[in-house]
Structure formats: C-alpha cells, structure tokens
Amino acid sequence: MKTQRRVSAAAAALLLGSAGILLVAGPARAAEVSYKVECIPPAGGGGPVQGTTTVSITAPATAKVGDEVEVVWKTVKPASNNTDLMDLGKDTVKPTGWVKLGGALGSEVKLEGERKNPPIPKKAPMVMSDMKGKVKLTKAGDVTITPGKYDVDFSGFVTHCSPKEAAGVAATIKVTEGGGTTGGSTTGGATTGGSTTGGGSTTGGSTTGGTGGTGGTGGQTDFPGKPVEVSFDCGAVVPNGIKTPVTINAKKNGGAYDLTVKTAKGAMASPMALPAGALKPSMNIKLGGADSGTVKVTGPANAEPIPDKAPVSLSDMTGTYTPGKTGKVTLSPDQLTIDVTMAPGSTPINVPCKAVSSGVSLELDTTAQPGGSGSPTTTGGSAGSAAGGLAETGAADEGGLTALALVAGTVILLGAAVFTFTPWRRLRGGNGVR
C-alpha cells in the first residue's frame, strides 16, 4: 500500500512537473478578436472604406523578465475580399501591423509580414502573410497584447487601416522575475507613428509626410517619397487622359541621388496582344525649392509579350539627380512619355502626356555638387509623335497609308485603355479594402 502511494505521489509530481514545463514553453491559445477598421487608400483611391477584420495574436503564455519573446499576428478574416476588377499576382501583398502592450508594459510594437501570398483571384478573400515581431520583457506582471492599426502594401502602394472601435485583448503574457537582463526595448520596431501621414508609405517605422518624403544629409541613404495623384493630358490619343499615383524614391550615391519612379502596377488592361518591347516609358521630374530644372528618368520596355486583356504595367523608371544647389529641393512628377512600337524594327510612335496636375512626392536636403543641376526639359523621343502628326515615312502613298494606319491603330489602342490607368477607387471597388 505504501509502495503504491509512493509510486502515485512520484507519478503526480512528474505529471505536475511536466505540466509546469509545458506551461512555460507553450504558446498562449489566443482567442480571435474582431474589430471595425477604416482604411485609407493611396492618393487617387477615393474616400475611406470601413470593414471588420478578425485577427489572432500568438505569444508565450509565460516568460521571465529579460526574455525576448516573439509575437505573431495572423489575419483570420480580412476586412474585405479582392475586387472583381483584377487578379492579384503572387507575392505582391505585404502587411505591417502594430500591437499595443498594456499592463506591466506600455508601448506599441511593429510587426512585419513577408511579401508572400498566393495568386488572389477576383472577389476572393485577401490573403496576407503572418506578421511577426519581438518584445523584450522588462517588468514583471501581466502584459496584454491588443491588435491595432495595420498597413497593406500592394506592389509599393500602401493602404492604411486604423481601428474605429476598441479591439479586445488578444493575448496575455504572465511575466515573472527572472535572471534576465533589464532595460531592453522591442526589437520588432516599436514606433510612435508607424503609418505615414499624407498617404505615403512607411519604411522601418519612420514616417514621412508633409509635402512629400524628406531626406537629409546625415547617415540616411534611402529616401522614400509619397504617392501623389497625377493627371496627364495625352491629347486626342487618350481622350480621357491618364490619372495615376506616382511615387519618387531616392537613394543617395555619393553626392548624387539615384531616383526610382513608380506608377500604378497592373492598373490597366490590354485590349489586344502586345509584343515584347511595345511600351517604353520615360518621365521628367521637376525640381523646385532651392534647385530648378528637370531630371529625366527612363524605364525599359516590357520584356515579355502582353496577352490580350492581361494587366499592363509601365516599368519603373530610373535616373540620377546631381544637385546644383544647396538647400531643400522638391521633386514632382512632370511630363510622361510613352514610346509605342507595335512591331520589331518599326518606327516608334511617341506619345507625350503633359502633367496638368501634380504634387511634391519627395523633398531632399541637398548639397551642391560640381556640374550638378537638373537637365533641360525634354518632350520625348525622336520618332513619330501621335500628338504632332504622322511620322515621316519617305513614301507619298504607301508610306503615308502605313503611318496613318499605325497612328490610327495607336489611337484605337490607347483609347481602349492600354494607357488609361484604372482609377484607384475602381481598383478598390465598393468594399475592396487593401
């Protein structure tokens, strides 16, 4: 009898000890939390959209002071489905979220997900990767974790979503005194203003805003701009013109800046099959403030053929700005030019599109460099111009008819929306929260 009691006691002790070990090491079984959010699309995307999102937060159930623990945000149900206008490609969606710590700690922690998602068909639920970040526990007590605002980056254009009601606590960590270090901080990117004001994108938790992204002369090398909505007048070639967000980003390279200019991706559809090399974009970037002139950026032509009715994007355009003046310099999108080549070896048709409304995307704090300054304004290529008459072909009859057919075909092509960007409010749809 005594032997059975000893065995039972030993078994109970082993069982409780094992349970204790599992309690320390096991993650919390977090309940799902749903809350209403309001999402602000990029510039040109129309007004705010409201929806309800459901998330689950996972974190260790217990830990000790000095431990660094991982927090994971899983989006169980997005605020909306994809729109019925376009399929989203693989690995084009990147989420960033912020959770609030309460109880023993009081701060905001940034969690980031990978740009990793399966193809998302029209009307299908949005699929976002799990967002992760780490927290250094510096005080004993219960630490509560509550989901808050989040950003969704679709191919460089960011939608900012913020809570419209208080979300519930999604997880709690019981922190006890331990032998770890103290005085740490979150390594997942604690911020005081994670989302960009003025419609810009967030990089590393810092914010940009005002008249555009800003860049100084200190140790920073990357200067992200904010998307600004630009309206282009392309004349009779595109009757309704082009309206699209444009973002100017800069990377410091010695005393100069390497520029990358992005327009909306996949925001237009091809009404016919286009060959490789058919579309080649360029743009003038207008300088303001301390400097003046323009900087030309150019992009490569489409490397692959574009099938009929497939989404069409203009390639990213690059160029170099060497400051000619010292001070704060603004960079704004100006004239866009598209060279259209419908067949290999044929004369490109030059389509100039004047920026009738624009805005400052980026501001740089520059130092004058020898030989620096903006380049003279250019109006596009040297081939035939769709806005300035037929290309010279050298033949009175057959050549003239060929040029006429090519220009007419280009007008039809452009009028059918190859270069008419779908407005962001249509991409977003009635409830298409990104």
mmCIF file of C-alpha atoms in Angstrom, residues 110-259:
data_model
loop_
_atom_site.group_PDB
_atom_site.id
_atom_site.type_symbol
_atom_site.label_atom_id
_atom_site.label_comp_id
_atom_site.label_asym_id
_atom_site.label_seq_id
_atom_site.Cartn_x
_atom_site.Cartn_y
_atom_site.Cartn_z
ATOM 1 C CA LYS A 110 5.600 46.953 -35.004
ATOM 2 C CA LEU A 111 5.071 43.534 -36.610
ATOM 3 C CA GLU A 112 6.015 42.833 -40.214
ATOM 4 C CA GLY A 113 4.965 40.167 -42.686
ATOM 5 C CA GLU A 114 6.673 38.935 -45.804
ATOM 6 C CA ARG A 115 5.605 39.935 -49.306
ATOM 7 C CA LYS A 116 4.341 36.428 -49.744
ATOM 8 C CA ASN A 117 0.871 35.420 -50.919
ATOM 9 C CA PRO A 118 -0.701 33.030 -53.419
ATOM 10 C CA PRO A 119 -2.389 34.462 -56.507
ATOM 11 C CA ILE A 120 -5.627 36.109 -55.360
ATOM 12 C CA PRO A 121 -8.435 35.876 -57.942
ATOM 13 C CA LYS A 122 -11.118 38.492 -58.360
ATOM 14 C CA LYS A 123 -13.665 38.512 -55.494
ATOM 15 C CA ALA A 124 -11.570 36.022 -53.489
ATOM 16 C CA PRO A 125 -10.644 36.707 -49.854
ATOM 17 C CA MET A 126 -7.460 38.703 -49.394
ATOM 18 C CA VAL A 127 -4.584 36.529 -48.180
ATOM 19 C CA MET A 128 -1.831 38.126 -46.105
ATOM 20 C CA SER A 129 1.240 36.575 -44.533
ATOM 21 C CA ASP A 130 1.598 36.372 -40.753
ATOM 22 C CA MET A 131 3.200 39.430 -39.184
ATOM 23 C CA LYS A 132 5.933 38.916 -36.606
ATOM 24 C CA GLY A 133 7.946 40.999 -34.149
ATOM 25 C CA LYS A 134 9.888 40.589 -30.912
ATOM 26 C CA VAL A 135 9.386 42.146 -27.491
ATOM 27 C CA LYS A 136 11.969 42.484 -24.696
ATOM 28 C CA LEU A 137 10.173 41.995 -21.380
ATOM 29 C CA THR A 138 11.499 44.466 -18.805
ATOM 30 C CA LYS A 139 8.932 44.280 -15.975
ATOM 31 C CA ALA A 140 7.119 41.569 -14.062
ATOM 32 C CA GLY A 141 3.342 41.305 -14.275
ATOM 33 C CA ASP A 142 0.686 40.557 -16.851
ATOM 34 C CA VAL A 143 1.434 42.005 -20.303
ATOM 35 C CA THR A 144 -1.614 42.287 -22.536
ATOM 36 C CA ILE A 145 -1.419 42.395 -26.334
ATOM 37 C CA THR A 146 -4.104 44.156 -28.382
ATOM 38 C CA PRO A 147 -4.118 44.463 -32.213
ATOM 39 C CA GLY A 148 -4.340 47.970 -33.641
ATOM 40 C CA LYS A 149 -3.659 49.722 -36.925
ATOM 41 C CA TYR A 150 -2.138 47.990 -39.923
ATOM 42 C CA ASP A 151 -0.861 48.781 -43.422
ATOM 43 C CA VAL A 152 -1.245 46.711 -46.588
ATOM 44 C CA ASP A 153 1.390 47.307 -49.263
ATOM 45 C CA PHE A 154 0.281 46.212 -52.731
ATOM 46 C CA SER A 155 3.232 46.453 -55.135
ATOM 47 C CA GLY A 156 4.512 49.633 -53.492
ATOM 48 C CA PHE A 157 1.179 51.389 -52.919
ATOM 49 C CA VAL A 158 0.100 51.401 -49.289
ATOM 50 C CA THR A 159 -3.361 51.377 -47.750
ATOM 51 C CA HIS A 160 -3.501 52.473 -44.088
ATOM 52 C CA CYS A 161 -6.131 50.898 -41.821
ATOM 53 C CA SER A 162 -6.887 52.151 -38.307
ATOM 54 C CA PRO A 163 -9.346 50.893 -35.671
ATOM 55 C CA LYS A 164 -12.747 52.570 -35.441
ATOM 56 C CA GLU A 165 -13.544 50.839 -32.154
ATOM 57 C CA ALA A 166 -11.528 49.467 -29.242
ATOM 58 C CA ALA A 167 -10.288 45.965 -30.001
ATOM 59 C CA GLY A 168 -10.235 43.354 -27.267
ATOM 60 C CA VAL A 169 -7.136 41.856 -25.673
ATOM 61 C CA ALA A 170 -5.934 39.025 -27.898
ATOM 62 C CA ALA A 171 -3.180 37.524 -25.717
ATOM 63 C CA THR A 172 -1.638 37.872 -22.244
ATOM 64 C CA ILE A 173 1.907 37.029 -21.143
ATOM 65 C CA LYS A 174 2.492 36.346 -17.434
ATOM 66 C CA VAL A 175 5.951 37.771 -16.737
ATOM 67 C CA THR A 176 7.763 36.741 -13.554
ATOM 68 C CA GLU A 177 11.015 37.942 -12.037
ATOM 69 C CA GLY A 178 13.954 36.140 -13.565
ATOM 70 C CA GLY A 179 17.640 36.287 -14.135
ATOM 71 C CA GLY A 180 17.484 38.019 -17.486
ATOM 72 C CA THR A 181 18.713 41.485 -18.325
ATOM 73 C CA THR A 182 16.600 44.581 -17.853
ATOM 74 C CA GLY A 183 16.099 47.859 -19.611
ATOM 75 C CA GLY A 184 15.540 46.432 -23.069
ATOM 76 C CA SER A 185 13.153 47.562 -25.745
ATOM 77 C CA THR A 186 11.173 45.965 -28.530
ATOM 78 C CA THR A 187 13.189 44.720 -31.479
ATOM 79 C CA GLY A 188 10.171 44.308 -33.723
ATOM 80 C CA GLY A 189 10.210 48.045 -34.347
ATOM 81 C CA ALA A 190 8.399 49.985 -31.635
ATOM 82 C CA THR A 191 7.186 53.251 -33.109
ATOM 83 C CA THR A 192 5.206 56.304 -32.172
ATOM 84 C CA GLY A 193 3.686 56.857 -35.596
ATOM 85 C CA GLY A 194 4.086 53.809 -37.764
ATOM 86 C CA SER A 195 1.770 54.722 -40.617
ATOM 87 C CA THR A 196 2.652 57.507 -42.961
ATOM 88 C CA THR A 197 0.754 60.761 -42.867
ATOM 89 C CA GLY A 198 -0.303 62.301 -46.142
ATOM 90 C CA GLY A 199 -0.669 58.953 -47.911
ATOM 91 C CA GLY A 200 2.992 57.899 -48.002
ATOM 92 C CA SER A 201 4.464 54.534 -47.231
ATOM 93 C CA THR A 202 6.193 53.515 -44.024
ATOM 94 C CA THR A 203 9.796 52.359 -44.019
ATOM 95 C CA GLY A 204 11.311 50.862 -40.893
ATOM 96 C CA GLY A 205 8.783 52.528 -38.643
ATOM 97 C CA SER A 206 9.780 56.088 -39.529
ATOM 98 C CA THR A 207 7.252 58.438 -41.021
ATOM 99 C CA THR A 208 7.270 60.721 -43.991
ATOM 100 C CA GLY A 209 4.684 63.262 -44.882
ATOM 101 C CA GLY A 210 4.036 66.947 -45.266
ATOM 102 C CA THR A 211 4.790 67.941 -48.810
ATOM 103 C CA GLY A 212 6.322 64.550 -49.554
ATOM 104 C CA GLY A 213 9.083 62.254 -48.341
ATOM 105 C CA THR A 214 12.017 64.082 -46.823
ATOM 106 C CA GLY A 215 15.742 63.364 -46.973
ATOM 107 C CA GLY A 216 18.607 64.895 -45.066
ATOM 108 C CA THR A 217 22.363 64.944 -45.372
ATOM 109 C CA GLY A 218 23.113 62.692 -42.378
ATOM 110 C CA GLY A 219 23.712 58.941 -42.421
ATOM 111 C CA GLN A 220 20.432 58.111 -44.147
ATOM 112 C CA THR A 221 20.793 56.780 -47.686
ATOM 113 C CA ASP A 222 17.264 55.721 -48.654
ATOM 114 C CA PHE A 223 14.585 58.396 -49.049
ATOM 115 C CA PRO A 224 11.092 57.085 -49.839
ATOM 116 C CA GLY A 225 8.650 59.500 -51.412
ATOM 117 C CA LYS A 226 4.887 59.576 -51.040
ATOM 118 C CA PRO A 227 2.442 58.665 -53.826
ATOM 119 C CA VAL A 228 0.883 61.733 -55.418
ATOM 120 C CA GLU A 229 -2.015 61.615 -57.836
ATOM 121 C CA VAL A 230 -1.035 62.999 -61.234
ATOM 122 C CA SER A 231 -3.377 63.789 -64.120
ATOM 123 C CA PHE A 232 -1.806 63.550 -67.588
ATOM 124 C CA ASP A 233 -3.236 65.092 -70.754
ATOM 125 C CA CYS A 234 -2.210 62.983 -73.750
ATOM 126 C CA GLY A 235 -4.296 64.862 -76.316
ATOM 127 C CA ALA A 236 -6.519 63.041 -78.785
ATOM 128 C CA VAL A 237 -4.555 59.821 -78.366
ATOM 129 C CA VAL A 238 -6.053 59.231 -74.916
ATOM 130 C CA PRO A 239 -9.350 61.155 -74.821
ATOM 131 C CA ASN A 240 -9.828 60.817 -71.071
ATOM 132 C CA GLY A 241 -6.173 61.238 -70.188
ATOM 133 C CA ILE A 242 -4.279 59.250 -67.570
ATOM 134 C CA LYS A 243 -4.680 59.584 -63.814
ATOM 135 C CA THR A 244 -2.372 57.538 -61.577
ATOM 136 C CA PRO A 245 -0.443 57.707 -58.315
ATOM 137 C CA VAL A 246 3.274 58.355 -58.913
ATOM 138 C CA THR A 247 5.984 57.802 -56.297
ATOM 139 C CA ILE A 248 9.539 59.167 -56.464
ATOM 140 C CA ASN A 249 12.108 57.339 -54.311
ATOM 141 C CA ALA A 250 15.762 58.312 -53.949
ATOM 142 C CA LYS A 251 18.934 56.552 -52.823
ATOM 143 C CA LYS A 252 21.996 58.626 -52.015
ATOM 144 C CA ASN A 253 25.023 57.751 -54.126
ATOM 145 C CA GLY A 254 27.966 59.916 -53.136
ATOM 146 C CA GLY A 255 26.827 63.486 -53.664
ATOM 147 C CA ALA A 256 24.120 62.466 -56.145
ATOM 148 C CA TYR A 257 20.802 60.641 -55.813
ATOM 149 C CA ASP A 258 19.652 57.614 -57.788
ATOM 150 C CA LEU A 259 15.940 58.080 -58.488
#
